[in-house]
Coordinates of C-alpha atoms in Angstrom, one line a residue:
X1 CA 185.8 71.4 145.3
X2 CA 182.7 70.8 147.3
X3 CA 183.1 66.9 147.3
X4 CA 186.7 67.2 147.7
X5 CA 186.0 69.1 150.8
X6 CA 184.4 66.0 152.2
X7 CA 187.0 63.9 151.3
X8 CA 189.7 66.0 152.9
X9 CA 187.4 66.1 156.3
X10 CA 187.2 62.6 156.2
X11 CA 191.1 62.0 155.9
X12 CA 190.7 60.4 152.4
X13 CA 191.5 63.7 150.4
X14 CA 194.8 66.0 149.7
X15 CA 194.6 69.9 149.1
X16 CA 193.0 72.9 150.8
X17 CA 189.5 73.4 151.3
X18 CA 188.0 75.1 148.4
X19 CA 185.1 77.3 148.2
X20 CA 183.3 79.5 150.5
X21 CA 182.2 78.7 154.2
X22 CA 179.0 77.4 153.4
X23 CA 179.9 75.1 150.4
X24 CA 178.5 72.3 152.0
X25 CA 175.1 73.4 151.7
X26 CA 175.4 73.1 148.2
X27 CA 175.7 69.1 148.2
X28 CA 172.9 69.1 150.7
X29 CA 170.4 70.8 148.7
X30 CA 171.6 68.8 145.5
X31 CA 171.0 65.6 147.9
X32 CA 167.3 67.1 149.0
X33 CA 166.6 67.7 145.2
X34 CA 167.5 64.1 144.1
X35 CA 165.6 62.4 146.8
X36 CA 162.4 64.3 145.9
X37 CA 163.0 63.4 142.2
X38 CA 163.3 60.0 143.1
X39 CA 160.2 60.0 145.2
X40 CA 158.2 60.9 142.2
X41 CA 160.4 59.0 139.6
X42 CA 162.9 56.6 140.4
X43 CA 165.9 57.1 138.6
X44 CA 169.1 54.3 139.0
X45 CA 171.2 57.0 137.0
X46 CA 170.3 59.5 139.7
X47 CA 170.9 57.0 142.3
X48 CA 174.5 56.0 140.8
X49 CA 175.5 59.5 142.0
X50 CA 173.5 60.3 145.1
X51 CA 174.4 57.0 147.4
X52 CA 178.1 57.3 147.1
X53 CA 177.6 61.4 148.1
X54 CA 175.7 60.2 150.8
X55 CA 178.4 57.9 151.9
X56 CA 180.9 60.5 151.4
X57 CA 178.8 62.9 153.5
X58 CA 178.6 60.4 156.1
X59 CA 182.3 59.4 156.3
X60 CA 183.3 62.8 156.8
X61 CA 181.1 63.2 160.4
X62 CA 183.4 63.6 163.4
X63 CA 183.0 61.1 166.6
X64 CA 180.8 63.7 168.6
X65 CA 178.2 64.0 165.5
X66 CA 179.8 67.3 164.4
X67 CA 179.9 67.6 160.6
X68 CA 181.0 70.9 158.8
X69 CA 184.0 70.7 156.2
X70 CA 185.1 74.4 156.6
X71 CA 185.8 74.0 160.5
X72 CA 187.3 70.1 160.2
X73 CA 189.8 71.3 157.4
X74 CA 190.8 74.4 159.2
X75 CA 191.0 73.6 162.9
X76 CA 193.2 76.8 163.5
X77 CA 189.8 78.7 163.5
X78 CA 189.2 77.6 167.0
X79 CA 186.1 76.2 168.6
X80 CA 183.1 75.1 166.9
X81 CA 180.4 77.7 167.2
X82 CA 182.7 80.5 168.1
X83 CA 181.8 82.3 164.9
X84 CA 178.1 82.4 164.6
X85 CA 177.9 85.4 162.8
X86 CA 179.2 84.3 159.6
X87 CA 180.4 80.9 160.1
X88 CA 177.6 79.2 158.9
X89 CA 177.8 75.8 160.7
X90 CA 174.3 76.0 161.9
X91 CA 172.9 76.9 158.3
X92 CA 174.4 74.0 156.6
X93 CA 173.2 71.9 159.5
X94 CA 169.9 72.9 158.5
X95 CA 170.2 71.8 154.8
X96 CA 171.6 68.5 155.9
X97 CA 168.6 68.1 158.2
X98 CA 166.3 69.0 155.1
X99 CA 168.1 66.4 152.8
X100 CA 167.8 63.4 155.2
X101 CA 164.0 64.3 155.6
X102 CA 163.4 64.2 151.8
X103 CA 165.5 60.9 151.2
X104 CA 163.4 59.5 154.3
X105 CA 160.1 60.7 153.2
X106 CA 160.8 60.0 149.5
X107 CA 162.3 56.8 149.1
X108 CA 162.4 55.7 153.0
X109 CA 166.6 55.7 153.3
X110 CA 167.8 56.5 156.5
X111 CA 171.4 57.0 155.7
X112 CA 171.3 60.7 155.6
X113 CA 169.2 60.4 158.5
X114 CA 171.5 58.8 161.3
X115 CA 173.6 61.5 160.3
X116 CA 171.4 64.2 161.1
X117 CA 170.3 62.9 163.9
X118 CA 173.9 62.6 165.5
X119 CA 174.8 66.1 164.4
X120 CA 171.6 67.4 165.9
X121 CA 171.9 65.5 169.2
X122 CA 175.4 67.4 169.5
X123 CA 173.7 70.8 168.9
X124 CA 171.2 69.7 171.7
X125 CA 174.5 69.3 174.2
X126 CA 175.9 72.8 172.8
X127 CA 172.7 75.4 172.8
X128 CA 170.3 76.2 175.0
X129 CA 169.1 78.4 177.8
X130 CA 171.5 76.6 180.3
X131 CA 174.3 76.2 178.0
X132 CA 175.7 78.0 175.0
X133 CA 173.8 81.1 174.5
X134 CA 174.0 82.3 170.5
X135 CA 171.9 82.3 167.6
X136 CA 173.0 81.3 163.8
X137 CA 173.9 84.3 161.8
X138 CA 172.0 82.8 158.8
X139 CA 168.6 81.4 159.9
X140 CA 167.8 78.2 158.5
X141 CA 168.2 75.7 161.1
X142 CA 165.0 76.4 163.0
X143 CA 162.6 75.0 160.3
X144 CA 164.9 72.3 159.8
X145 CA 165.1 71.4 163.4
X146 CA 161.1 71.0 163.8
X147 CA 161.1 68.8 160.3
X148 CA 163.6 66.8 161.9
X149 CA 161.5 66.6 165.1
X150 CA 158.4 65.3 162.7
X151 CA 160.5 62.8 161.5
X152 CA 162.0 61.3 164.6
X153 CA 160.0 62.3 167.2
X154 CA 162.8 63.4 169.5
X155 CA 161.4 66.5 171.6
X156 CA 165.1 67.9 172.3
X157 CA 165.1 69.2 168.6
X158 CA 161.9 71.1 168.9
X159 CA 163.2 72.8 172.4
X160 CA 166.3 73.8 170.2
X161 CA 164.3 75.3 167.5
X162 CA 162.3 77.1 170.2
X163 CA 165.4 78.3 171.8
X164 CA 167.0 79.4 168.8
X165 CA 163.6 81.6 167.8
X166 CA 163.0 83.0 171.1
X167 CA 166.6 84.0 171.5
X168 CA 166.6 85.9 168.3
X169 CA 166.5 89.7 168.9
X170 CA 168.3 89.7 171.9
X171 CA 171.5 90.9 170.2
X172 CA 173.8 87.6 171.1
X173 CA 175.3 88.3 167.5
X174 CA 178.2 91.2 167.4
X175 CA 177.6 93.1 164.6
X176 CA 180.3 92.1 162.4
X177 CA 180.2 94.2 158.8
X178 CA 176.7 94.8 159.1
X179 CA 174.3 96.0 162.0
X180 CA 171.8 93.7 164.1
X181 CA 169.1 94.6 162.0
X182 CA 170.9 92.6 159.2
X183 CA 170.5 89.6 161.3
X184 CA 167.3 90.2 162.5
X185 CA 168.9 90.2 166.0
X186 CA 167.3 93.4 166.9
X187 CA 164.1 92.6 168.2
X188 CA 162.5 89.6 169.3
X189 CA 160.9 87.4 166.8
X190 CA 157.3 88.2 168.3
X191 CA 157.9 91.5 168.8
X192 CA 158.4 92.6 165.0
X193 CA 156.0 94.1 162.7
X194 CA 157.7 94.0 159.4
X195 CA 160.7 91.5 158.1
X196 CA 163.8 93.6 157.8
X197 CA 167.5 93.0 156.9
X198 CA 168.9 90.5 154.8
X199 CA 165.7 89.0 153.0
X200 CA 166.8 85.5 152.9
X201 CA 168.0 85.3 156.6
X202 CA 164.5 87.3 157.4
X203 CA 162.2 84.9 155.7
X204 CA 164.1 81.6 156.5
X205 CA 163.6 82.4 160.0
X206 CA 160.1 83.8 159.7
X207 CA 159.4 80.1 158.0
X208 CA 161.0 78.3 161.0
X209 CA 158.8 80.4 163.2
X210 CA 155.8 79.3 161.7
X211 CA 156.7 75.6 161.9
X212 CA 157.4 76.4 165.5
X213 CA 153.9 78.0 166.0
X214 CA 152.2 75.2 164.6
X215 CA 154.0 72.6 166.7
X216 CA 153.2 74.5 169.7
X217 CA 149.7 75.9 168.8
X218 CA 151.4 79.1 169.6
X219 CA 149.2 82.1 168.7
X220 CA 150.8 84.7 169.9
X221 CA 153.7 83.9 167.5
X222 CA 151.3 83.3 164.8
X223 CA 149.5 86.5 165.2
X224 CA 153.2 88.3 164.7
X225 CA 153.9 86.1 161.9
X226 CA 150.6 87.2 160.5
X227 CA 151.4 90.9 161.0
X228 CA 155.0 90.8 159.5
X229 CA 153.6 88.8 156.5
X230 CA 150.9 91.3 155.8
X231 CA 153.1 94.6 156.2
X232 CA 155.5 92.4 153.5
X233 CA 153.1 92.3 150.8
X234 CA 151.8 95.4 151.6
X235 CA 154.7 97.9 151.1
X236 CA 158.0 95.4 150.3
X237 CA 156.8 93.1 147.6
X238 CA 157.8 93.4 144.1
X239 CA 155.2 92.9 141.7
X240 CA 156.6 89.9 140.6
X241 CA 156.6 88.5 144.3
X242 CA 160.6 89.5 144.5
X243 CA 162.1 90.4 147.9
X244 CA 165.0 92.7 148.6
X245 CA 165.2 96.0 147.1
X246 CA 168.7 97.1 148.3
X247 CA 172.0 95.3 147.1
X248 CA 173.8 96.6 150.0
X249 CA 173.5 93.5 152.5
X250 CA 171.1 91.8 150.0
X251 CA 168.5 93.7 152.1
X252 CA 164.7 95.0 152.5
X253 CA 164.4 98.7 152.0
X254 CA 161.8 100.9 153.4
X255 CA 158.1 100.5 153.1
X256 CA 157.3 101.4 149.6
X257 CA 161.2 101.3 148.5
X258 CA 160.6 99.2 145.0
X259 CA 163.2 100.4 142.5
X260 CA 162.5 98.3 139.4
X261 CA 166.0 98.8 138.1
X262 CA 168.0 99.0 141.4
X263 CA 165.6 95.5 142.7
X264 CA 168.0 92.8 144.2
X265 CA 165.2 90.2 144.3
X266 CA 167.6 87.6 145.2
X267 CA 166.4 83.8 143.5
X268 CA 166.7 82.5 147.0
X269 CA 164.4 85.1 148.9
X270 CA 161.8 84.2 146.2
X271 CA 161.9 80.7 147.4
X272 CA 162.1 81.6 151.0
X273 CA 159.0 83.4 150.7
X274 CA 157.0 80.6 148.9
X275 CA 158.7 78.6 151.9
X276 CA 157.0 81.1 154.5
X277 CA 153.7 81.3 152.8
X278 CA 153.5 77.8 152.6
X279 CA 153.5 76.9 155.8
X280 CA 150.9 80.0 157.0
X281 CA 148.4 78.8 154.4
X282 CA 149.2 75.4 156.4
X283 CA 148.4 77.0 159.4
X284 CA 145.4 79.4 158.5
X285 CA 143.5 78.2 155.1
X286 CA 143.9 81.7 154.1
X287 CA 144.3 81.6 150.2
X288 CA 145.9 85.0 150.1
X289 CA 149.4 83.0 151.0
X290 CA 148.3 80.4 148.2
X291 CA 148.2 83.6 145.8
X292 CA 151.4 84.9 146.8
X293 CA 153.4 81.5 146.3
X294 CA 151.8 81.3 142.9
X295 CA 152.8 85.1 141.9
X296 CA 156.2 84.0 143.2
X297 CA 156.6 80.7 141.8
X298 CA 155.6 81.9 138.3
X299 CA 157.3 85.1 137.8
X300 CA 160.5 85.6 140.7
X301 CA 161.5 82.1 141.4
X302 CA 161.4 80.6 137.6
X303 CA 163.1 83.6 136.3
X304 CA 165.8 82.3 138.0
X305 CA 166.7 79.8 135.8
X306 CA 166.9 80.0 132.1
X307 CA 164.4 78.0 129.8
X308 CA 166.8 75.3 128.7
X309 CA 167.6 74.9 132.7
X310 CA 171.0 75.3 132.2
X311 CA 172.1 78.9 133.4
X312 CA 170.9 80.9 136.5
X313 CA 170.1 84.5 138.1
X314 CA 170.9 85.4 141.4
X315 CA 169.3 88.7 141.1
X316 CA 166.0 89.4 139.5
X317 CA 165.3 93.3 138.8
X318 CA 162.5 94.5 136.9
X319 CA 164.3 97.0 134.5
X320 CA 167.8 96.7 132.9
X321 CA 168.6 99.8 130.7
X322 CA 171.5 98.0 128.6
X323 CA 173.5 94.6 128.5
X324 CA 176.3 94.3 130.8
X325 CA 174.2 96.9 133.3
X326 CA 175.7 96.5 136.9
X327 CA 179.1 95.1 136.9
X328 CA 179.2 92.2 139.1
X329 CA 178.9 88.6 138.6
X330 CA 175.8 88.6 140.0
X331 CA 174.3 90.9 137.7
X332 CA 171.5 90.5 135.7
X333 CA 172.6 92.6 133.0
X334 CA 174.9 89.7 131.7
X335 CA 172.1 87.5 131.5
X336 CA 171.8 84.1 133.7
X337 CA 175.1 82.2 134.2
X338 CA 176.2 78.2 134.6
X339 CA 177.3 78.9 138.1
X340 CA 178.4 81.4 141.1
X341 CA 181.2 81.6 143.4
X342 CA 178.5 82.1 146.0
X343 CA 176.1 78.9 144.4
X344 CA 173.1 79.3 146.9
X345 CA 170.7 79.9 144.0
X346 CA 171.0 77.2 141.4
X347 CA 171.1 74.6 144.1
X348 CA 168.0 76.3 145.6
X349 CA 166.1 76.3 142.3
X350 CA 166.4 72.6 142.4
X351 CA 165.2 71.4 145.4
X352 CA 162.5 73.8 145.1
X353 CA 161.5 72.8 141.8
X354 CA 162.1 69.1 142.6
X355 CA 159.4 69.5 145.6
X356 CA 156.7 72.0 143.7
X357 CA 154.2 69.2 143.5
X358 CA 154.0 69.1 147.3
X359 CA 152.5 72.4 146.8
X360 CA 149.3 71.7 144.7
X361 CA 146.7 69.7 147.3
X362 CA 146.1 70.3 150.7
X363 CA 143.4 68.3 153.0
X364 CA 141.6 69.3 156.2
X365 CA 138.9 67.6 158.1
X366 CA 136.6 68.9 155.6
X367 CA 138.0 67.9 152.4
X368 CA 140.6 68.7 150.0
X369 CA 141.4 71.6 148.4
X370 CA 143.3 72.4 144.9
X371 CA 145.7 75.3 145.6
X372 CA 147.7 75.4 142.7
X373 CA 147.0 74.7 138.9
X374 CA 149.2 72.1 136.9
X375 CA 148.7 68.9 134.8
X376 CA 149.1 65.9 136.9
X377 CA 147.9 63.3 139.8
X378 CA 147.7 64.2 143.0
X379 CA 147.0 62.4 146.2
X380 CA 146.0 63.7 149.3
X381 CA 145.1 62.0 152.8
X382 CA 141.7 62.9 154.6
X383 CA 140.0 61.4 157.9
X384 CA 137.5 59.2 155.7
X385 CA 140.4 57.9 153.4
X386 CA 142.7 58.8 150.3
X387 CA 141.8 61.1 147.4
X388 CA 143.0 61.0 143.9
X389 CA 142.5 64.0 141.9
X390 CA 143.5 64.2 137.9
X391 CA 144.0 67.4 136.9
X392 CA 143.9 68.8 133.3
X393 CA 144.9 72.3 132.4
X394 CA 147.2 74.2 130.2
X395 CA 147.6 76.8 132.7
X396 CA 149.4 79.5 133.0
X397 CA 148.7 80.0 129.4
X398 CA 144.8 78.8 129.6
X399 CA 142.5 79.3 132.4
X400 CA 140.7 76.4 132.0
X401 CA 141.3 73.7 134.8
X402 CA 139.5 70.2 134.8
X403 CA 139.6 68.1 137.7
X404 CA 138.5 64.2 137.5
X405 CA 138.2 62.1 140.7
X406 CA 140.0 58.8 140.4
X407 CA 139.5 57.9 144.2
X408 CA 137.4 58.9 147.1
X409 CA 136.5 57.2 150.4
X410 CA 133.2 56.6 151.0
X411 CA 130.5 59.8 152.2
X412 CA 130.7 63.3 151.6
X413 CA 133.4 65.5 151.7
X414 CA 134.2 69.0 150.3
X415 CA 136.6 69.8 147.2
X416 CA 137.3 73.3 147.3
X417 CA 139.0 75.1 144.4
X418 CA 141.1 78.3 144.7
X419 CA 139.7 81.2 143.3
X420 CA 143.3 83.3 142.4
X421 CA 143.0 86.9 143.3
X422 CA 143.9 88.0 140.0
X423 CA 140.4 86.3 138.8
X424 CA 137.4 88.6 138.4
X425 CA 135.0 86.1 137.6
X426 CA 136.0 82.5 138.4
X427 CA 133.2 79.8 138.1
X428 CA 133.1 76.0 138.7
X429 CA 130.8 73.2 138.2
X430 CA 130.1 69.7 138.9
X431 CA 129.7 67.9 135.6
X432 CA 125.6 67.5 135.1
X433 CA 124.9 68.2 138.8
X434 CA 125.5 71.7 140.8
X435 CA 127.6 75.2 140.4
X436 CA 130.4 75.5 142.8
X437 CA 129.8 78.3 145.2
X438 CA 132.6 80.9 145.4
X439 CA 133.4 81.6 149.4
X440 CA 136.4 82.6 151.2
X441 CA 138.4 82.8 148.1
X442 CA 137.8 78.8 146.9
X443 CA 135.2 77.4 144.7
X444 CA 133.3 74.9 147.0
X445 CA 131.0 71.7 146.5
X446 CA 130.2 69.3 149.1
X447 CA 129.2 65.9 147.8
X448 CA 129.0 62.1 147.9
X449 CA 132.1 62.0 145.2
X450 CA 132.8 59.0 143.3
X451 CA 135.3 57.8 140.7
X452 CA 134.6 59.6 137.4
X453 CA 133.0 62.6 138.9
X454 CA 134.5 65.9 136.9
X455 CA 134.6 69.5 138.1
X456 CA 135.4 72.1 135.0
X457 CA 136.7 75.3 136.7
X458 CA 137.2 78.6 134.6
X459 CA 139.3 81.3 135.6
X460 CA 139.1 84.0 132.7
X461 CA 142.4 85.8 132.3
X462 CA 142.3 88.8 129.9
X463 CA 145.3 91.1 129.6
X464 CA 145.3 93.6 132.6
X465 CA 146.8 97.1 133.3
X466 CA 148.4 97.5 136.9
X467 CA 149.7 100.5 138.6
X468 CA 151.3 100.7 141.7
X469 CA 150.6 102.5 145.3
X470 CA 151.6 106.2 144.5
X471 CA 154.0 105.5 147.5
X472 CA 156.4 103.4 145.0
X473 CA 157.8 106.6 144.0
X474 CA 160.0 104.9 141.3
X475 CA 156.9 103.8 139.2
X476 CA 154.6 106.4 140.1
X477 CA 152.8 107.1 136.7
X478 CA 153.7 104.1 135.2
X479 CA 151.8 100.8 134.4
X480 CA 152.7 97.0 134.0
X481 CA 151.4 94.2 132.4
X482 CA 149.7 90.9 133.5
X483 CA 147.4 88.1 132.3
X484 CA 146.5 85.3 134.9
X485 CA 149.3 84.9 137.4
X486 CA 152.1 86.1 134.9
X487 CA 153.6 89.6 135.1
X488 CA 155.1 90.7 131.3
X489 CA 157.7 92.8 130.6
X490 CA 159.2 94.6 127.0
X491 CA 162.5 93.3 125.9
X492 CA 164.9 94.9 123.5
X493 CA 164.6 92.1 121.1
X494 CA 161.2 92.6 120.1
X495 CA 161.3 96.3 119.3
X496 CA 161.6 97.5 115.7
X497 CA 164.5 98.5 114.2
X498 CA 166.0 101.9 115.8
X499 CA 163.4 101.9 118.9
X500 CA 164.5 102.7 122.3
X501 CA 162.7 101.1 125.3
X502 CA 163.6 104.0 127.2
X503 CA 161.2 106.2 125.1
X504 CA 158.3 103.8 124.9
X505 CA 155.2 105.1 126.6
X506 CA 151.9 103.1 127.1
X507 CA 148.5 104.8 126.1
X508 CA 145.2 103.2 127.5
X509 CA 144.5 101.2 124.3
X510 CA 143.9 97.6 122.8
X511 CA 145.7 94.6 124.7
X512 CA 145.5 91.6 123.0
X513 CA 147.4 88.0 122.8
X514 CA 149.6 86.4 120.4
X515 CA 152.2 83.5 120.3
X516 CA 155.8 84.0 120.7
X517 CA 158.6 82.3 118.9
X518 CA 161.5 81.2 120.7
X519 CA 160.2 80.8 124.2
X520 CA 158.8 77.9 126.2
X521 CA 156.0 76.0 124.5
X522 CA 153.1 77.4 124.1
X523 CA 153.9 80.8 125.6
X524 CA 151.7 83.7 125.3
X525 CA 152.3 86.9 124.6
X526 CA 150.9 90.2 124.5
X527 CA 150.5 92.7 121.6
X528 CA 150.4 96.2 123.0
X529 CA 149.3 99.4 121.3
X530 CA 152.5 101.8 122.6
X531 CA 154.2 105.3 121.7
X532 CA 157.9 106.1 121.2
X533 CA 158.6 109.8 122.1
X534 CA 161.2 111.4 120.2
X535 CA 163.9 113.1 122.9
X536 CA 164.5 115.8 120.4
X537 CA 160.8 117.5 120.8
X538 CA 161.3 117.3 124.5
X539 CA 161.5 120.9 126.0
X540 CA 164.6 119.9 128.2
X541 CA 164.9 117.7 131.6
X542 CA 162.7 119.7 133.4
X543 CA 160.1 121.5 131.9
X544 CA 156.1 123.1 133.2
X545 CA 153.9 120.7 134.7
X546 CA 151.6 121.8 131.9
X547 CA 153.8 120.3 129.2
X548 CA 152.7 117.2 127.9
X549 CA 156.1 116.1 126.6
X550 CA 154.2 112.9 124.6
X551 CA 151.8 115.3 122.4
X552 CA 154.6 116.0 119.6
X553 CA 157.1 114.1 117.9
X554 CA 155.9 110.4 118.9
X555 CA 155.6 107.4 116.8
X556 CA 153.0 105.1 117.4
X557 CA 154.1 100.9 117.9
X558 CA 152.7 97.8 118.3
X559 CA 155.1 95.8 120.9
X560 CA 155.2 92.9 122.2
X561 CA 155.3 91.7 126.0
X562 CA 156.6 88.6 127.0
X563 CA 156.0 86.5 130.5
X564 CA 158.9 88.1 132.8
X565 CA 160.0 84.6 133.6
X566 CA 161.3 84.1 130.3
X567 CA 162.9 87.3 129.5
X568 CA 166.8 87.0 128.6
X569 CA 166.4 83.5 126.8
X570 CA 166.9 85.2 123.0
X571 CA 169.4 87.9 123.6
X572 CA 170.6 90.5 126.8
X573 CA 169.5 93.8 126.3
X574 CA 167.2 96.2 127.9
X575 CA 164.3 95.1 129.4
X576 CA 161.6 96.5 131.7
X577 CA 158.1 95.6 133.3
X578 CA 156.9 99.2 134.2
X579 CA 156.4 101.8 131.4
X580 CA 155.2 105.1 131.8
X581 CA 151.5 105.9 130.9
X582 CA 151.5 108.4 128.1

């Protein structure tokens, strides 16, 4: 019904509006994804869908620039922007603006940009300090306005983004169904010390605030965002990078409230985290932000789509006790779905994977930085001229990363390669010349680079055991397994007959690697010494603290752990990331 809604709004369709109030955003996210795809590899087949869809969107725009098919199809709802709490008019506008920017940057097309400029100009006449007082119930438009300003130079858009960020926290949104923290409207952005409330809303707002800090050179705002990000990572982030521990309100919980089985970890929240961390990386050059991007992308984001690309996860818990657990269309216990009534996640995955190439390389006045690792050819501008690098790697299955300079300006500049935080002994060498120096989280070499120069980076990735801060009550006494950037899990599909995942405990033993059939090409699994505890040998639900429930009646097992992102692609059953330490 998404496209038919635009036809109805344009006066050429019939029937009632279909879908939730924010259905327009699904179309905009698809258009954004298509634009990034076209920029990398032009496709006539894709254009045959994209072009008429763009024209359809344009045809639905009102004469004053307003565009939202739900309210255009429901004039009885009253004046525009009168339901800011859950109306999603500004949220949908933000996704339209981002799609327009993607189209302009990737293909040069300005059709959607014109639609966006007219709508944004309309917004600038409605909202502001001396006009309508209000903020969007679902942040998104803030970062979109800044991007649209960067593309058009229209300072009114930056002013409007600044207004929306600075007006937040003054309780302009009536607490409808949820209280003010759900909407991040309980405290000004500059005074907040940690993300709270609805996780996606909180992180989209933070990303928009980071864009504003960049344009304004606002060190006070940037300092507040640093504190919020640090506290999020220190006490509210799952091992996978997932965010949001409560189903109620799709929200962050209290510090260290990170239950693996009740985790919400919405795919969109993981994507929003990547967007915020990317902006913080660009503002500061601190590799910790790139580390979190990597952790989140390889685990929390791509877990949201099946290996065949056709099914999606809305929530991404770290433990499932049985198939069908948590009765909801969003429940991971039923496996990934082909679509959802609230379809924000599938389209968000599309645009994220389509734009993933843009996260790999950054540049500065001193040179070029390789932030993420993957096979490809990457170009970056520098003050001296463009740089082109070709990267060869089988990452994340292997930690060898070979970099070849294809094109470089004259003179010396610095090549920096991120040394991931998970890696204990990263090394790099400029072929036949010098070792790279490890400083500030990067392997660095300053050199008069020329085509044909090669750098070999080695990131050893032995399997490792991980434990949580003891304040994370839900996994105290448990361990998880990691290798390189990947978090691993156990699945019922890999258990021997008669074994129960709830009975498995992990002694200190050998961890090896092995090939896992039925997963993505080249997937590396872990072979793990484990033990199955016989529940009949236990002394009851509660027992003396001196008793060891794993000392008798147990059976040794050799289990396989698989990458968390690939769970549930063979059959749906029990799964867990954290297991009790024997």
